Amino acid sequence: MKKVMIGNHAVSWGVLRSRVEVISAYPITPQTQIVEALSDMVADGSLPAQYIKVESEHSAMAACIGASIAGTRTFTATSAQGLALMHEMLHWAAGGRLPVVMADVNRAMAPGWTIWTDQNDSLSQRDTGWIQLYCETNQEVFDTTVQAFKLAEAVNLPVMLVLDAFFLSHTSEPVDVTEQEDVDRFLPRREATFKMDTSDPHAFGALVRPDAYTEMRWHQQEAMREARDVFREVEDEWEAITGRRYGAVEAYRADDADLLLVTSGTITSTARHVVDQRRAAGEKLGLVKVKMFRPFPTDELRGLLGGVNRVAVLDRNVSPGRGGIFAEEIRAALYDVPPDDRPILFGYVLGLGGRDVTPAVINDIIDNTRSKASPEREDLWVGVEL
Amino acid sequence: MRELRIHGRGGQGSVIASKLLAVALFREGEWVQSFPAFGVERRGAPVTAFLRLDDDPIRLRCEITEPDDLIVLDPTLIDAIDVTAGLKRGGTILINTEKAPEEYPGLLERFRVATIDASGIAIRHGLGTKTQPIVNTAIVGAFAAEFGLISLESVKAAIEDEVPAKREANYAAAVEAHGAVRSAGPREVSHV
């Protein structure tokens, strides 16, 4: 069924098709439409789930954790300050190895008070142990929602699927909603390995002494490593059903390129447009889209970026005191590339708080990257007017 | 690709108008993308919505600054803000007004002008109130007649999909507007 829908509703349809059993959420712009549509689906019976209303995002995640320990498939959605308020519970979900799936609609952090997009909300949760998948189109949002449950339940880790505020969340475009029987074949009911069961009682969340804590973290890290391979298998299976796949990392017209842009989220789409235009004019330009941020696709990025002359990373985020977060992670990944193959990396910070990233902005970045022998500084800020 | 910008005021239904057009155009086989100017909407304040259509999936994900065509849901906006900013020469401006296109000689020097009394039509069909008519379905009917990109059948299907109440009255308003749109001026813009 093909339908024109906003990105937020592409999430809701993905949750519906995934036969989620428990939803708990607290409304926040620009996410609210996701859970509004879900509460309608629960109310009219099309989604036979429990919808738990709570007084805060912290409680929403706590409810999801409880429901997930009880063995159910659980979902929530949030943005910005809501995600920040969940922070403690994000650790509980990940450390408890619970396959909760959450949609985060990327909204910049306040202050200044804002509802517009950037990635600082989700990237601030980098070290909580959640898998993070960044989406580019509403179709990818739908597909990734369904895939997220399969991936989460296979490795017992929570998954955050991430979409740009407004540029996806409130933008209508066609989405092919996979039929229920096809999703059912792909994603059977969750079978929890360990669960809270009154007929077979266990304790959860007990004190862990120094003799076992490190091993818990080791297993978490191993599950993250495993998630890279499992994601590939999940995509294989989804592609066999729908014909669509995205990759943890995607190379676009990267062959023979002497300059590669690295993007995530919706900037990728506009950058593809620019790459096509400049390729048509004979320029050796390509693009690498990073979908998976945790676990970080280190090997894939080394393979794609190693040996290329120049790389321009476009970060719609900033770690104050350092720079663009994707750029920093990529610099670290390229440290082990032999020096002769190491590209000159230009890290651009742009589009913060929803500032529009147009083809003209991306063209300026490409021209700047080509014109300089090396970057003047690690963080190159685009369009700052003082 | 063709890019349209819609100007209205909060409460007139600009965002739904862009969605109705997107759904109707998709039904006609176009790839579509529609979105509001992202902000905090208030009743009566100027609001903007955008629509792109193309044969192939659309990659641009930024606001539209050089539209091919315009839709203006409130004629007082023409004096209040620079609605034609970036509009390509020869593009069409569809205006909700009682006036004839010839009454906009300044615009006609550079653009094609189409007019429709969408407010009057909406009031006659009981859509919104007399002071705050909801004009989106009437304007979509006028768009169908002026641009020739969507049939009334697709307008009807879009209303059934996207309009929660008074579907028959909304469709009747679209049909009336379809038959009443007036236009003048050249149609020169070439779409690439």
mmCIF file with all atom_site columns, C-alpha atoms in Angstrom, chain B residues 17-146:
data_model
loop_
_atom_site.group_PDB
_atom_site.id
_atom_site.type_symbol
_atom_site.label_atom_id
_atom_site.label_alt_id
_atom_site.label_comp_id
_atom_site.label_asym_id
_atom_site.label_entity_id
_atom_site.label_seq_id
_atom_site.pdbx_PDB_ins_code
_atom_site.Cartn_x
_atom_site.Cartn_y
_atom_site.Cartn_z
_atom_site.occupancy
_atom_site.B_iso_or_equiv
_atom_site.pdbx_formal_charge
_atom_site.auth_seq_id
_atom_site.auth_comp_id
_atom_site.auth_asym_id
_atom_site.auth_atom_id
_atom_site.pdbx_PDB_model_num
ATOM 1   C CA . ALA B 1 17  ? -4.059  22.457 1.118   1.00 0.00 ? 17  ALA B CA 1
ATOM 2   C CA . SER B 1 18  ? -0.453  21.445 0.431   1.00 0.00 ? 18  SER B CA 1
ATOM 3   C CA . LYS B 1 19  ? -1.169  17.925 1.680   1.00 0.00 ? 19  LYS B CA 1
ATOM 4   C CA . LEU B 1 20  ? -4.357  17.639 -0.426  1.00 0.00 ? 20  LEU B CA 1
ATOM 5   C CA . LEU B 1 21  ? -2.417  18.711 -3.515  1.00 0.00 ? 21  LEU B CA 1
ATOM 6   C CA . ALA B 1 22  ? 0.345   16.206 -2.698  1.00 0.00 ? 22  ALA B CA 1
ATOM 7   C CA . VAL B 1 23  ? -2.120  13.328 -2.299  1.00 0.00 ? 23  VAL B CA 1
ATOM 8   C CA . ALA B 1 24  ? -4.016  14.253 -5.484  1.00 0.00 ? 24  ALA B CA 1
ATOM 9   C CA . LEU B 1 25  ? -0.794  14.673 -7.512  1.00 0.00 ? 25  LEU B CA 1
ATOM 10  C CA . PHE B 1 26  ? 0.582   11.345 -6.220  1.00 0.00 ? 26  PHE B CA 1
ATOM 11  C CA . ARG B 1 27  ? -2.650  9.722  -7.387  1.00 0.00 ? 27  ARG B CA 1
ATOM 12  C CA . GLU B 1 28  ? -1.932  11.169 -10.846 1.00 0.00 ? 28  GLU B CA 1
ATOM 13  C CA . GLY B 1 29  ? 1.463   9.432  -10.868 1.00 0.00 ? 29  GLY B CA 1
ATOM 14  C CA . GLU B 1 30  ? 3.732   12.263 -9.725  1.00 0.00 ? 30  GLU B CA 1
ATOM 15  C CA . TRP B 1 31  ? 6.364   11.944 -6.987  1.00 0.00 ? 31  TRP B CA 1
ATOM 16  C CA . VAL B 1 32  ? 5.500   14.558 -4.369  1.00 0.00 ? 32  VAL B CA 1
ATOM 17  C CA . GLN B 1 33  ? 6.904   16.257 -1.312  1.00 0.00 ? 33  GLN B CA 1
ATOM 18  C CA . SER B 1 34  ? 4.933   18.757 0.779   1.00 0.00 ? 34  SER B CA 1
ATOM 19  C CA . PHE B 1 35  ? 5.786   20.466 4.025   1.00 0.00 ? 35  PHE B CA 1
ATOM 20  C CA . PRO B 1 36  ? 4.927   23.532 6.063   1.00 0.00 ? 36  PRO B CA 1
ATOM 21  C CA . ALA B 1 37  ? 7.408   26.303 6.793   1.00 0.00 ? 37  ALA B CA 1
ATOM 22  C CA . PHE B 1 38  ? 8.553   25.005 10.127  1.00 0.00 ? 38  PHE B CA 1
ATOM 23  C CA . GLY B 1 39  ? 7.463   27.238 12.917  1.00 0.00 ? 39  GLY B CA 1
ATOM 24  C CA . VAL B 1 40  ? 5.019   27.844 15.665  1.00 0.00 ? 40  VAL B CA 1
ATOM 25  C CA . GLU B 1 41  ? 1.692   28.553 13.980  1.00 0.00 ? 41  GLU B CA 1
ATOM 26  C CA . ARG B 1 42  ? -0.744  31.112 15.277  1.00 0.00 ? 42  ARG B CA 1
ATOM 27  C CA . ARG B 1 43  ? -4.228  31.840 13.997  1.00 0.00 ? 43  ARG B CA 1
ATOM 28  C CA . GLY B 1 44  ? -4.156  34.851 11.673  1.00 0.00 ? 44  GLY B CA 1
ATOM 29  C CA . ALA B 1 45  ? -0.372  35.051 11.340  1.00 0.00 ? 45  ALA B CA 1
ATOM 30  C CA . PRO B 1 46  ? 1.207   34.526 7.894   1.00 0.00 ? 46  PRO B CA 1
ATOM 31  C CA . VAL B 1 47  ? 1.995   30.854 7.236   1.00 0.00 ? 47  VAL B CA 1
ATOM 32  C CA . THR B 1 48  ? 3.830   29.255 4.338   1.00 0.00 ? 48  THR B CA 1
ATOM 33  C CA . ALA B 1 49  ? 3.719   25.745 2.924   1.00 0.00 ? 49  ALA B CA 1
ATOM 34  C CA . PHE B 1 50  ? 5.707   24.131 0.129   1.00 0.00 ? 50  PHE B CA 1
ATOM 35  C CA . LEU B 1 51  ? 5.077   21.527 -2.549  1.00 0.00 ? 51  LEU B CA 1
ATOM 36  C CA . ARG B 1 52  ? 7.475   19.829 -4.945  1.00 0.00 ? 52  ARG B CA 1
ATOM 37  C CA . LEU B 1 53  ? 6.481   17.472 -7.743  1.00 0.00 ? 53  LEU B CA 1
ATOM 38  C CA . ASP B 1 54  ? 8.563   15.495 -10.180 1.00 0.00 ? 54  ASP B CA 1
ATOM 39  C CA . ASP B 1 55  ? 8.569   12.321 -12.263 1.00 0.00 ? 55  ASP B CA 1
ATOM 40  C CA . ASP B 1 56  ? 11.328  10.875 -10.061 1.00 0.00 ? 56  ASP B CA 1
ATOM 41  C CA . PRO B 1 57  ? 11.836  10.722 -6.280  1.00 0.00 ? 57  PRO B CA 1
ATOM 42  C CA . ILE B 1 58  ? 12.688  14.191 -4.951  1.00 0.00 ? 58  ILE B CA 1
ATOM 43  C CA . ARG B 1 59  ? 16.020  14.687 -3.237  1.00 0.00 ? 59  ARG B CA 1
ATOM 44  C CA . LEU B 1 60  ? 16.062  18.350 -2.324  1.00 0.00 ? 60  LEU B CA 1
ATOM 45  C CA . ARG B 1 61  ? 15.196  18.722 1.351   1.00 0.00 ? 61  ARG B CA 1
ATOM 46  C CA . CYS B 1 62  ? 15.300  22.430 1.947   1.00 0.00 ? 62  CYS B CA 1
ATOM 47  C CA . GLU B 1 63  ? 12.810  25.269 1.775   1.00 0.00 ? 63  GLU B CA 1
ATOM 48  C CA . ILE B 1 64  ? 11.662  26.609 -1.614  1.00 0.00 ? 64  ILE B CA 1
ATOM 49  C CA . THR B 1 65  ? 13.104  30.056 -2.333  1.00 0.00 ? 65  THR B CA 1
ATOM 50  C CA . GLU B 1 66  ? 12.589  30.189 -6.126  1.00 0.00 ? 66  GLU B CA 1
ATOM 51  C CA . PRO B 1 67  ? 9.132   28.725 -6.750  1.00 0.00 ? 67  PRO B CA 1
ATOM 52  C CA . ASP B 1 68  ? 7.668   28.112 -10.196 1.00 0.00 ? 68  ASP B CA 1
ATOM 53  C CA . ASP B 1 69  ? 4.170   29.004 -9.015  1.00 0.00 ? 69  ASP B CA 1
ATOM 54  C CA . LEU B 1 70  ? 2.376   30.498 -6.020  1.00 0.00 ? 70  LEU B CA 1
ATOM 55  C CA . ILE B 1 71  ? -0.919  30.019 -4.259  1.00 0.00 ? 71  ILE B CA 1
ATOM 56  C CA . VAL B 1 72  ? -2.106  32.920 -2.089  1.00 0.00 ? 72  VAL B CA 1
ATOM 57  C CA . LEU B 1 73  ? -4.952  32.092 0.271   1.00 0.00 ? 73  LEU B CA 1
ATOM 58  C CA . ASP B 1 74  ? -5.332  35.605 1.681   1.00 0.00 ? 74  ASP B CA 1
ATOM 59  C CA . PRO B 1 75  ? -5.072  38.556 -0.766  1.00 0.00 ? 75  PRO B CA 1
ATOM 60  C CA . THR B 1 76  ? -4.104  40.976 2.025   1.00 0.00 ? 76  THR B CA 1
ATOM 61  C CA . LEU B 1 77  ? -0.769  39.127 2.190   1.00 0.00 ? 77  LEU B CA 1
ATOM 62  C CA . ILE B 1 78  ? 0.173   40.564 -1.217  1.00 0.00 ? 78  ILE B CA 1
ATOM 63  C CA . ASP B 1 79  ? 0.593   43.989 0.403   1.00 0.00 ? 79  ASP B CA 1
ATOM 64  C CA . ALA B 1 80  ? 1.777   42.703 3.785   1.00 0.00 ? 80  ALA B CA 1
ATOM 65  C CA . ILE B 1 81  ? 4.707   40.503 2.733   1.00 0.00 ? 81  ILE B CA 1
ATOM 66  C CA . ASP B 1 82  ? 6.790   39.954 -0.392  1.00 0.00 ? 82  ASP B CA 1
ATOM 67  C CA . VAL B 1 83  ? 4.831   36.930 -1.606  1.00 0.00 ? 83  VAL B CA 1
ATOM 68  C CA . THR B 1 84  ? 6.434   36.961 -5.068  1.00 0.00 ? 84  THR B CA 1
ATOM 69  C CA . ALA B 1 85  ? 9.987   36.798 -3.633  1.00 0.00 ? 85  ALA B CA 1
ATOM 70  C CA . GLY B 1 86  ? 11.994  34.487 -5.897  1.00 0.00 ? 86  GLY B CA 1
ATOM 71  C CA . LEU B 1 87  ? 8.991   33.587 -8.082  1.00 0.00 ? 87  LEU B CA 1
ATOM 72  C CA . LYS B 1 88  ? 10.164  32.681 -11.570 1.00 0.00 ? 88  LYS B CA 1
ATOM 73  C CA . ARG B 1 89  ? 9.116   35.041 -14.373 1.00 0.00 ? 89  ARG B CA 1
ATOM 74  C CA . GLY B 1 90  ? 6.024   33.724 -16.147 1.00 0.00 ? 90  GLY B CA 1
ATOM 75  C CA . GLY B 1 91  ? 5.005   31.654 -13.142 1.00 0.00 ? 91  GLY B CA 1
ATOM 76  C CA . THR B 1 92  ? 1.359   31.453 -12.119 1.00 0.00 ? 92  THR B CA 1
ATOM 77  C CA . ILE B 1 93  ? -0.085  33.104 -9.001  1.00 0.00 ? 93  ILE B CA 1
ATOM 78  C CA . LEU B 1 94  ? -3.409  31.637 -7.926  1.00 0.00 ? 94  LEU B CA 1
ATOM 79  C CA . ILE B 1 95  ? -5.104  34.118 -5.563  1.00 0.00 ? 95  ILE B CA 1
ATOM 80  C CA . ASN B 1 96  ? -8.143  33.746 -3.357  1.00 0.00 ? 96  ASN B CA 1
ATOM 81  C CA . THR B 1 97  ? -9.954  37.010 -4.144  1.00 0.00 ? 97  THR B CA 1
ATOM 82  C CA . GLU B 1 98  ? -13.208 38.403 -5.528  1.00 0.00 ? 98  GLU B CA 1
ATOM 83  C CA . LYS B 1 99  ? -11.152 40.487 -7.964  1.00 0.00 ? 99  LYS B CA 1
ATOM 84  C CA . ALA B 1 100 ? -10.537 39.700 -11.630 1.00 0.00 ? 100 ALA B CA 1
ATOM 85  C CA . PRO B 1 101 ? -6.930  38.924 -12.698 1.00 0.00 ? 101 PRO B CA 1
ATOM 86  C CA . GLU B 1 102 ? -6.848  42.210 -14.657 1.00 0.00 ? 102 GLU B CA 1
ATOM 87  C CA . GLU B 1 103 ? -7.090  44.073 -11.354 1.00 0.00 ? 103 GLU B CA 1
ATOM 88  C CA . TYR B 1 104 ? -3.476  42.999 -10.633 1.00 0.00 ? 104 TYR B CA 1
ATOM 89  C CA . PRO B 1 105 ? -1.689  44.861 -13.465 1.00 0.00 ? 105 PRO B CA 1
ATOM 90  C CA . GLY B 1 106 ? 1.590   44.992 -11.529 1.00 0.00 ? 106 GLY B CA 1
ATOM 91  C CA . LEU B 1 107 ? 1.703   41.230 -11.143 1.00 0.00 ? 107 LEU B CA 1
ATOM 92  C CA . LEU B 1 108 ? 0.555   40.646 -14.730 1.00 0.00 ? 108 LEU B CA 1
ATOM 93  C CA . GLU B 1 109 ? 3.657   42.405 -16.048 1.00 0.00 ? 109 GLU B CA 1
ATOM 94  C CA . ARG B 1 110 ? 5.747   39.471 -14.882 1.00 0.00 ? 110 ARG B CA 1
ATOM 95  C CA . PHE B 1 111 ? 3.414   36.607 -14.016 1.00 0.00 ? 111 PHE B CA 1
ATOM 96  C CA . ARG B 1 112 ? 0.230   34.814 -14.975 1.00 0.00 ? 112 ARG B CA 1
ATOM 97  C CA . VAL B 1 113 ? -2.572  35.573 -12.521 1.00 0.00 ? 113 VAL B CA 1
ATOM 98  C CA . ALA B 1 114 ? -5.531  33.314 -11.723 1.00 0.00 ? 114 ALA B CA 1
ATOM 99  C CA . THR B 1 115 ? -8.247  34.337 -9.278  1.00 0.00 ? 115 THR B CA 1
ATOM 100 C CA . ILE B 1 116 ? -11.009 32.538 -7.434  1.00 0.00 ? 116 ILE B CA 1
ATOM 101 C CA . ASP B 1 117 ? -13.360 33.751 -4.698  1.00 0.00 ? 117 ASP B CA 1
ATOM 102 C CA . ALA B 1 118 ? -12.537 30.769 -2.497  1.00 0.00 ? 118 ALA B CA 1
ATOM 103 C CA . SER B 1 119 ? -13.706 32.553 0.655   1.00 0.00 ? 119 SER B CA 1
ATOM 104 C CA . GLY B 1 120 ? -17.168 33.204 -0.850  1.00 0.00 ? 120 GLY B CA 1
ATOM 105 C CA . ILE B 1 121 ? -17.399 29.596 -2.047  1.00 0.00 ? 121 ILE B CA 1
ATOM 106 C CA . ALA B 1 122 ? -16.286 28.216 1.341   1.00 0.00 ? 122 ALA B CA 1
ATOM 107 C CA . ILE B 1 123 ? -18.894 30.347 3.158   1.00 0.00 ? 123 ILE B CA 1
ATOM 108 C CA . ARG B 1 124 ? -21.650 29.194 0.770   1.00 0.00 ? 124 ARG B CA 1
ATOM 109 C CA . HIS B 1 125 ? -20.734 25.564 1.542   1.00 0.00 ? 125 HIS B CA 1
ATOM 110 C CA . GLY B 1 126 ? -20.590 26.133 5.302   1.00 0.00 ? 126 GLY B CA 1
ATOM 111 C CA . LEU B 1 127 ? -16.827 25.584 5.635   1.00 0.00 ? 127 LEU B CA 1
ATOM 112 C CA . GLY B 1 128 ? -15.440 27.452 8.636   1.00 0.00 ? 128 GLY B CA 1
ATOM 113 C CA . THR B 1 129 ? -17.218 30.656 9.689   1.00 0.00 ? 129 THR B CA 1
ATOM 114 C CA . LYS B 1 130 ? -18.180 33.799 7.764   1.00 0.00 ? 130 LYS B CA 1
ATOM 115 C CA . THR B 1 131 ? -15.229 35.648 9.271   1.00 0.00 ? 131 THR B CA 1
ATOM 116 C CA . GLN B 1 132 ? -12.835 32.661 9.150   1.00 0.00 ? 132 GLN B CA 1
ATOM 117 C CA . PRO B 1 133 ? -13.741 30.500 6.138   1.00 0.00 ? 133 PRO B CA 1
ATOM 118 C CA . ILE B 1 134 ? -11.613 27.399 5.511   1.00 0.00 ? 134 ILE B CA 1
ATOM 119 C CA . VAL B 1 135 ? -10.667 27.839 1.888   1.00 0.00 ? 135 VAL B CA 1
ATOM 120 C CA . ASN B 1 136 ? -8.276  24.971 1.208   1.00 0.00 ? 136 ASN B CA 1
ATOM 121 C CA . THR B 1 137 ? -10.623 22.643 -0.702  1.00 0.00 ? 137 THR B CA 1
ATOM 122 C CA . ALA B 1 138 ? -11.965 25.482 -2.889  1.00 0.00 ? 138 ALA B CA 1
ATOM 123 C CA . ILE B 1 139 ? -8.420  26.542 -3.755  1.00 0.00 ? 139 ILE B CA 1
ATOM 124 C CA . VAL B 1 140 ? -7.505  22.940 -4.612  1.00 0.00 ? 140 VAL B CA 1
ATOM 125 C CA . GLY B 1 141 ? -10.486 22.823 -7.011  1.00 0.00 ? 141 GLY B CA 1
ATOM 126 C CA . ALA B 1 142 ? -9.302  26.051 -8.642  1.00 0.00 ? 142 ALA B CA 1
ATOM 127 C CA . PHE B 1 143 ? -5.740  24.654 -8.841  1.00 0.00 ? 143 PHE B CA 1
ATOM 128 C CA . ALA B 1 144 ? -7.079  21.583 -10.659 1.00 0.00 ? 144 ALA B CA 1
ATOM 129 C CA . ALA B 1 145 ? -8.755  23.780 -13.305 1.00 0.00 ? 145 ALA B CA 1
ATOM 130 C CA . GLU B 1 146 ? -5.893  26.270 -13.715 1.00 0.00 ? 146 GLU B CA 1
#
